[in-house]
PDB file of C-alpha atoms in Angstrom:
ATOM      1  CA  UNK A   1     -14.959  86.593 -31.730  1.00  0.00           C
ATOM      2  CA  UNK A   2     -13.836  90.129 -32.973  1.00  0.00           C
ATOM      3  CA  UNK A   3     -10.659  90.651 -34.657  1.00  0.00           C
ATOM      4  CA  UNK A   4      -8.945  87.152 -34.295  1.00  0.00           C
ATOM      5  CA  UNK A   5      -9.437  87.626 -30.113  1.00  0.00           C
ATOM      6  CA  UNK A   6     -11.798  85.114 -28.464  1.00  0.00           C
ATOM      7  CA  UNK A   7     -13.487  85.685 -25.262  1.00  0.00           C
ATOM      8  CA  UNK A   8     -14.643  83.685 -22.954  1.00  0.00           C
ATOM      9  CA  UNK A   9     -16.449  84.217 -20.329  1.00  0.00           C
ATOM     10  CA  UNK A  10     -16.878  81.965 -16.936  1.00  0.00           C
ATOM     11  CA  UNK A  11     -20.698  81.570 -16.292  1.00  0.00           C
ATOM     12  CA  UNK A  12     -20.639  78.850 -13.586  1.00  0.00           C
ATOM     13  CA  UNK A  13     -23.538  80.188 -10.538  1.00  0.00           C
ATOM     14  CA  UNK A  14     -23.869  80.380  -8.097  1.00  0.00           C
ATOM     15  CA  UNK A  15     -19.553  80.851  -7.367  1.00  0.00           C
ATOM     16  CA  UNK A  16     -17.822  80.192 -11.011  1.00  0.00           C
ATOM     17  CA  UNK A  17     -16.696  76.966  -9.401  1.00  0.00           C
ATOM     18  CA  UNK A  18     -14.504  74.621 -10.968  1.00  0.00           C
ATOM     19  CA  UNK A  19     -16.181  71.643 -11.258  1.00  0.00           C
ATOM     20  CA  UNK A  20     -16.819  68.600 -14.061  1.00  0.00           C
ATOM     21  CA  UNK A  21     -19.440  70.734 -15.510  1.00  0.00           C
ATOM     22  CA  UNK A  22     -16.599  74.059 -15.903  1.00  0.00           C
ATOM     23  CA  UNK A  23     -13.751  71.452 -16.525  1.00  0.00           C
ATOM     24  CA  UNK A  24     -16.135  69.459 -19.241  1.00  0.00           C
ATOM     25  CA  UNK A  25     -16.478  73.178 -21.123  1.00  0.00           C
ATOM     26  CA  UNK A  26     -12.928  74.231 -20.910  1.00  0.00           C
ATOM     27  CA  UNK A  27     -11.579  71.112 -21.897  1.00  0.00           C
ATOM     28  CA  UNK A  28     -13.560  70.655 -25.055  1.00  0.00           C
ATOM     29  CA  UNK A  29     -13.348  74.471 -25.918  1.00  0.00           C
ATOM     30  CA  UNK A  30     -10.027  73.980 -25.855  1.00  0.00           C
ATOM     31  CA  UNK A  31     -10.078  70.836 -27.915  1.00  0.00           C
ATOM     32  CA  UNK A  32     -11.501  73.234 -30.281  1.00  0.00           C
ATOM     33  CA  UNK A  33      -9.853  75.990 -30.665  1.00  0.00           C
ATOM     34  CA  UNK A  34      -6.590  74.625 -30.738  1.00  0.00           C
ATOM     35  CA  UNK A  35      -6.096  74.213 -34.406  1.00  0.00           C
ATOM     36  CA  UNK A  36      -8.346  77.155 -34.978  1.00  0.00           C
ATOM     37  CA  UNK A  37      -6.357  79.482 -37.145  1.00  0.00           C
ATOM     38  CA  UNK A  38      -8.649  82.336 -37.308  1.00  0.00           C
ATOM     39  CA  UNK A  39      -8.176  83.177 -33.109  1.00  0.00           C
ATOM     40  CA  UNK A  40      -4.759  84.157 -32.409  1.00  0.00           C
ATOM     41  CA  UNK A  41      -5.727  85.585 -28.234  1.00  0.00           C
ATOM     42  CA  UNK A  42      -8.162  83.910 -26.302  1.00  0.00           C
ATOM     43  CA  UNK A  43      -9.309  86.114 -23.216  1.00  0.00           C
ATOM     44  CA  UNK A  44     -11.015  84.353 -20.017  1.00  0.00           C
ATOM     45  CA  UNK A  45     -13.121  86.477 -18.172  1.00  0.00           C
ATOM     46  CA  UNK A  46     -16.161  86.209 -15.190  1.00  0.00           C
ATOM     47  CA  UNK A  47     -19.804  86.705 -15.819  1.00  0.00           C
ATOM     48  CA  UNK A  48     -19.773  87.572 -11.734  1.00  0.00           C
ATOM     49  CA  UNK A  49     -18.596  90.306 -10.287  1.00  0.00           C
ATOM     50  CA  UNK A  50     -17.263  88.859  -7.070  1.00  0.00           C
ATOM     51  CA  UNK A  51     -15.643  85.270  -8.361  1.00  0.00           C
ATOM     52  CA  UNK A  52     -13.501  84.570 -11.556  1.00  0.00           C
ATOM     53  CA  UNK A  53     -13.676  81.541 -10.288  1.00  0.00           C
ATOM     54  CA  UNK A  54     -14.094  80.767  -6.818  1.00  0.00           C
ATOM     55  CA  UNK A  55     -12.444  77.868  -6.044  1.00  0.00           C
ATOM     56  CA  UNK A  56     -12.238  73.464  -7.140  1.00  0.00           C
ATOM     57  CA  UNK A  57     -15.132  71.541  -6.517  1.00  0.00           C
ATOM     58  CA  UNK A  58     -14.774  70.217  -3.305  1.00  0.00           C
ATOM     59  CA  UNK A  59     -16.397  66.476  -4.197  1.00  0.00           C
ATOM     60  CA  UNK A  60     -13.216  65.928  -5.972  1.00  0.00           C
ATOM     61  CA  UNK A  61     -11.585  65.550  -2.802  1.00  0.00           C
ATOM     62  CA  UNK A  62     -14.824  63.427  -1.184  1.00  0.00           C
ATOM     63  CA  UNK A  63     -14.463  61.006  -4.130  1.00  0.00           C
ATOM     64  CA  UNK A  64     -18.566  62.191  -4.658  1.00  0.00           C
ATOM     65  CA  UNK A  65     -17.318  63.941  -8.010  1.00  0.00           C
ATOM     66  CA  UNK A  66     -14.695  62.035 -10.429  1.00  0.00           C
ATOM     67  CA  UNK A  67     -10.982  63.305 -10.476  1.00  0.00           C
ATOM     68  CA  UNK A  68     -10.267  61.058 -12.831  1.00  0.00           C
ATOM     69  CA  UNK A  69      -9.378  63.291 -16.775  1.00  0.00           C
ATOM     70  CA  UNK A  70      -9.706  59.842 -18.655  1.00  0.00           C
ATOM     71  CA  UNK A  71      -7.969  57.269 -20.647  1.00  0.00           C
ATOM     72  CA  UNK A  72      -5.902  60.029 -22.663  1.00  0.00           C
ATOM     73  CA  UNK A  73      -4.068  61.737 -20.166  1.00  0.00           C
ATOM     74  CA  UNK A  74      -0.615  60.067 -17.992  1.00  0.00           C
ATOM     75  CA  UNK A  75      -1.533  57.840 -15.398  1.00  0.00           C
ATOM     76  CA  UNK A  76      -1.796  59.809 -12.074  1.00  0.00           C
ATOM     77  CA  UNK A  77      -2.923  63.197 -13.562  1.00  0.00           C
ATOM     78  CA  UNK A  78      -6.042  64.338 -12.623  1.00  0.00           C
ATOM     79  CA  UNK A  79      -9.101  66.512 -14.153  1.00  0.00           C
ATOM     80  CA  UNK A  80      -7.563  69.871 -12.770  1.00  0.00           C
ATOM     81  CA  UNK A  81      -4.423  69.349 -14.177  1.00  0.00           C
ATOM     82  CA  UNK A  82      -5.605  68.180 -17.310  1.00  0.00           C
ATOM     83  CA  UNK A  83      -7.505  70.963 -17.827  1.00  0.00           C
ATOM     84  CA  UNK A  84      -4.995  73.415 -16.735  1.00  0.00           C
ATOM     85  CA  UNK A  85      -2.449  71.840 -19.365  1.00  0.00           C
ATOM     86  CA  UNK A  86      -4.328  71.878 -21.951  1.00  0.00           C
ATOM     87  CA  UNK A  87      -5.675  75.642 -21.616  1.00  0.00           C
ATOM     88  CA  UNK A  88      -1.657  75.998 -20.975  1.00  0.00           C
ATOM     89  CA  UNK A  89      -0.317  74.412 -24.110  1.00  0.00           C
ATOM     90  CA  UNK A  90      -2.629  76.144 -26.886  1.00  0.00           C
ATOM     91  CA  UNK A  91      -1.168  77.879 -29.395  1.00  0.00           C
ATOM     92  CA  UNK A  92      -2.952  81.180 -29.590  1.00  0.00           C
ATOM     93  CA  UNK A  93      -2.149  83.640 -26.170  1.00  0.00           C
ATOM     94  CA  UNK A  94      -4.312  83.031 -23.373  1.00  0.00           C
ATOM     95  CA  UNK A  95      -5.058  86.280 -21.118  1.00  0.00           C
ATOM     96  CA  UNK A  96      -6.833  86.192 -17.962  1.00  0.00           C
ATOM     97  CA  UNK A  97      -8.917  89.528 -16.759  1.00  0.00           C
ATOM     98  CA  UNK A  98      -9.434  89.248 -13.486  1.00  0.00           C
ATOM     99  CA  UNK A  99     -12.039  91.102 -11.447  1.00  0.00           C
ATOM    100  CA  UNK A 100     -13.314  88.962  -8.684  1.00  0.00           C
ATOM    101  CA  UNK A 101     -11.921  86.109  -6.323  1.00  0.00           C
ATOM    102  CA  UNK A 102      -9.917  83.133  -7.658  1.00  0.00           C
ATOM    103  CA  UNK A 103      -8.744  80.643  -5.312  1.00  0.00           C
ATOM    104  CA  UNK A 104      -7.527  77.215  -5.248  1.00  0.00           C
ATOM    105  CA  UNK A 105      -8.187  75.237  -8.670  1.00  0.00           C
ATOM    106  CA  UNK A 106      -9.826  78.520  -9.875  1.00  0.00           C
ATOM    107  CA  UNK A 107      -5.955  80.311  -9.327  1.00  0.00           C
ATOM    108  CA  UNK A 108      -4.228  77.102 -10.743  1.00  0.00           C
ATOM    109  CA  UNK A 109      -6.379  77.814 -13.684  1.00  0.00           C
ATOM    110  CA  UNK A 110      -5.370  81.441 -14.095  1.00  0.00           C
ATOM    111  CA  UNK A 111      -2.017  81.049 -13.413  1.00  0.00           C
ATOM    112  CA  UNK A 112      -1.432  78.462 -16.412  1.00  0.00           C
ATOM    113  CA  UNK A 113      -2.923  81.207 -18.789  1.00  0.00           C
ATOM    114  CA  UNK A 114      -0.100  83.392 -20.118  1.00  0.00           C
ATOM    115  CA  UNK A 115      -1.138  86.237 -19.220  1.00  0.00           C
ATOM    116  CA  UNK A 116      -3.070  87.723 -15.979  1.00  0.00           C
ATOM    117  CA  UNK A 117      -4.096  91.065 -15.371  1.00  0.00           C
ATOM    118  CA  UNK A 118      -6.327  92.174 -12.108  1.00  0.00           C
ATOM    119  CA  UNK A 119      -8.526  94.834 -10.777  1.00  0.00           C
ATOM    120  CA  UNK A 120      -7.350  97.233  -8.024  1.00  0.00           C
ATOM    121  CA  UNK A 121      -9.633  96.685  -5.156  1.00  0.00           C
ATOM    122  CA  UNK A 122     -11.592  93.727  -6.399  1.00  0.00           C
ATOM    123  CA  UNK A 123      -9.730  90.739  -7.409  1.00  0.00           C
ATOM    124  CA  UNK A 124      -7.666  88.582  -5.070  1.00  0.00           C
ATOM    125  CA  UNK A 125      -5.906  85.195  -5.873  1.00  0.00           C
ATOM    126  CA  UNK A 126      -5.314  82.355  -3.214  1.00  0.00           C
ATOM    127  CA  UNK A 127      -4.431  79.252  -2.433  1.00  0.00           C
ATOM    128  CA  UNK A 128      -6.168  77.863   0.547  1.00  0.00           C
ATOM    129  CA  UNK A 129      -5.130  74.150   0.029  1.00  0.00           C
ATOM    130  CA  UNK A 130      -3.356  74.041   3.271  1.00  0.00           C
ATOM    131  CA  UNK A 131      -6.051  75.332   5.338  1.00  0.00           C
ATOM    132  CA  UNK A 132      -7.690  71.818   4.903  1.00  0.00           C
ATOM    133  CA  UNK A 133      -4.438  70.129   5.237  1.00  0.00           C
ATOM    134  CA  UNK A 134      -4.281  69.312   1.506  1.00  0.00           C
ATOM    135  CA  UNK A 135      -1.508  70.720  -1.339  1.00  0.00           C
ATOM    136  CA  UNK A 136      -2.705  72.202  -4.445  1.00  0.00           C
ATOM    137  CA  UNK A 137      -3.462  69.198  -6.739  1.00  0.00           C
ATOM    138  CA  UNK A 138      -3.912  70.741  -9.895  1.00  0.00           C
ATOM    139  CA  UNK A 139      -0.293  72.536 -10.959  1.00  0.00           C
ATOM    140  CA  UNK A 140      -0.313  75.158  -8.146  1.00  0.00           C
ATOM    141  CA  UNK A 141       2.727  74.225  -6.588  1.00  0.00           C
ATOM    142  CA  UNK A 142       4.452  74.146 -10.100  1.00  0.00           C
ATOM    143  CA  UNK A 143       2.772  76.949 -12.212  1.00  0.00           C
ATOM    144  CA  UNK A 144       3.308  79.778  -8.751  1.00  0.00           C
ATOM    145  CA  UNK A 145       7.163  78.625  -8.339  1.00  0.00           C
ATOM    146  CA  UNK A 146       7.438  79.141 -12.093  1.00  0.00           C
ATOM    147  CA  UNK A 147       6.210  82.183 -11.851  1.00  0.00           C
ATOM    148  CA  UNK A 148       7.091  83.742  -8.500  1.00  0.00           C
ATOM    149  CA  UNK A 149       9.758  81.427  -7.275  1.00  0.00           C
ATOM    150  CA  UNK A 150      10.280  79.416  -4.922  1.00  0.00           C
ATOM    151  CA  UNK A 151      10.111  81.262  -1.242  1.00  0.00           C
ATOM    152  CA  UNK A 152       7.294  83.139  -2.456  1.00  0.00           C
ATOM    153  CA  UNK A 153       5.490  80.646  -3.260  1.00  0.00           C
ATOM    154  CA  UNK A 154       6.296  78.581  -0.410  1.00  0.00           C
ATOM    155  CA  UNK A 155       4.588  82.189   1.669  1.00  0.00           C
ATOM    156  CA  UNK A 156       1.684  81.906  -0.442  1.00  0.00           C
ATOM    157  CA  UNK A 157       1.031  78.033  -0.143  1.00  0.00           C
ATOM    158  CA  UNK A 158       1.850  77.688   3.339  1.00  0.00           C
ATOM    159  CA  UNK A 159       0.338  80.600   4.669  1.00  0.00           C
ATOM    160  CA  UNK A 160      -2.768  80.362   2.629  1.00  0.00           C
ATOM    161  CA  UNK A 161      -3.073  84.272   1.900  1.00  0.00           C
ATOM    162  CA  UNK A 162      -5.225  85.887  -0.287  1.00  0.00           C
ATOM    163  CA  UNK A 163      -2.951  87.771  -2.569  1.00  0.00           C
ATOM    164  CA  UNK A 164      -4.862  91.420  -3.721  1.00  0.00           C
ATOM    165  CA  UNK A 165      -4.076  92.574  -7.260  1.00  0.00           C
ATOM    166  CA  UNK A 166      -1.300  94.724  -5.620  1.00  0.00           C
ATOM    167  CA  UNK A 167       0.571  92.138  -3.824  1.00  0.00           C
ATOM    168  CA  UNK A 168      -0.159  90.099  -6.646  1.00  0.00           C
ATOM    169  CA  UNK A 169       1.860  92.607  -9.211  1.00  0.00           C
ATOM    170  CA  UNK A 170       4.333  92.794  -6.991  1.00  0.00           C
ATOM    171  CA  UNK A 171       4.996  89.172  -6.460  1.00  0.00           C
ATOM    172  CA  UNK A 172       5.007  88.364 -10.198  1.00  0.00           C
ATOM    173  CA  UNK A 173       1.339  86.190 -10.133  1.00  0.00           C
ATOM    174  CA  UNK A 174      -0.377  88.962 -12.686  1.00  0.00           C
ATOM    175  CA  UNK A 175       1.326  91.444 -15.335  1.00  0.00           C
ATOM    176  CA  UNK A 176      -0.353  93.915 -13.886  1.00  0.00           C
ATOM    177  CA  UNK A 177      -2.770  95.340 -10.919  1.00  0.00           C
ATOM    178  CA  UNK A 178      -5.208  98.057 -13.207  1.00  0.00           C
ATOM    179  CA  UNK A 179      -8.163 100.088 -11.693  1.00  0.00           C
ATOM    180  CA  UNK A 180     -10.927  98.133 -13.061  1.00  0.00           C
ATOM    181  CA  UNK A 181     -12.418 100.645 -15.651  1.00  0.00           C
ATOM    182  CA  UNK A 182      -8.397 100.503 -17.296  1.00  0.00           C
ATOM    183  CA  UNK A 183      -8.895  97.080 -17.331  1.00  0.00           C
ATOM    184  CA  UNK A 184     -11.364  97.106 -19.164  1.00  0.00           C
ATOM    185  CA  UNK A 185     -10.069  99.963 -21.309  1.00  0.00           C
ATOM    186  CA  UNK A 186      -6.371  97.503 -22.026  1.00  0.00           C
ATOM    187  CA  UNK A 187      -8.443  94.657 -22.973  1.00  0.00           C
ATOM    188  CA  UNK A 188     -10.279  96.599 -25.587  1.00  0.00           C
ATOM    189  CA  UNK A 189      -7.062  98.109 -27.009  1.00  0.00           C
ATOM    190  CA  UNK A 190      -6.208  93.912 -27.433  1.00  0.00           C
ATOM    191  CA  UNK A 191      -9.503  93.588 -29.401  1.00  0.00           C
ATOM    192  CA  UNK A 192      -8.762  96.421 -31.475  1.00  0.00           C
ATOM    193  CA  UNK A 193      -5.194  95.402 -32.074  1.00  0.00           C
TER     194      UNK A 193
END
């Protein structure tokens, strides 16, 4: 931690995949630093170039991984969206720097943070869901019509398109598209803040 901004970066090989291992972390990072005083920003960034995170583990949906978030969430929600909620509701600001892929649970993820930025040319945000003829399960539909409204989203969900950091910016899903070295160069002027 430097200067009341926590960083944390997603170190899940070989993909950054969201699965009980990733959600396990997250959830009990966020457990806590929630009543941490001393962190005020909290930034989420990928250890791999190609995949903030790549996408939910797909043995959710094969009942071969457990969905289930536990006896302390509201019957019906599941590990994704427990996850997502909790990263969601933290006190301090939560800032996503993207720079790879994020798709599926991996995009519900970023978009509950609240704030996403993305590199020109290398990031790309999707959700795939209907593809397998599935919805997104873990606040997609919710968090993207929140943020980008309604027909937009209904274009992005149905049609299953990757979004680049462009389209992304100018569909309301990140703050803002950056070449990557200004990226980094805005997140450091955050630490240094």
């Amino acid at each position: 931690m430097q200067q009341g901004v926590a960083t944390v970066t997603i170190d899940n090989p070989p993909l950054n995949l969201l699965d009980g291992k990733l959600i396990a972390d997250l959830r009990r990072f966020a457990a806590q630093v929630r009543t941490d005083r001393t962190v005020q920003v909290i930034v989420f960034d990928s250890a791999d170039p190609e995949f903030f995170i790549a996408h939910g583990d797909m043995h959710f949906l094969s009942g071969a991984a457990p969905m289930d978030a536990g006896d302390d969430l509201p019957p019906g929600t599941n590990v994704v969206q427990a996850v997502n909620e909790e990263i969601r509701s933290l006190p301090q600001v939560t800032i996503g720097k993207i720079a790879g892929l994020v798709r599926g649970g991996g995009n519900e993820f970023v978009m509950a943070l609240d704030m996403r930025f993305a590199a020109i040319g290398s990031s790309g945000q999707a959700q795939p869901e209907t593809l397998m003829g599935i919805y997104p399960g873990g606040g997609g539909t919710q968090y993207m019509t929140a943020l980008i409204g309604r027909p937009r989203t209904l274009e992005l969900i149905l049609g299953a398109e990757l979004a680049d950091a462009g389209l992304a910016e100018r569909y309301g899903l990140i703050n803002r598209a950056l070449p990557a070295g200004e990226l980094e160069k805005l997140l450091n002027e955050i630490h240094a803040a």
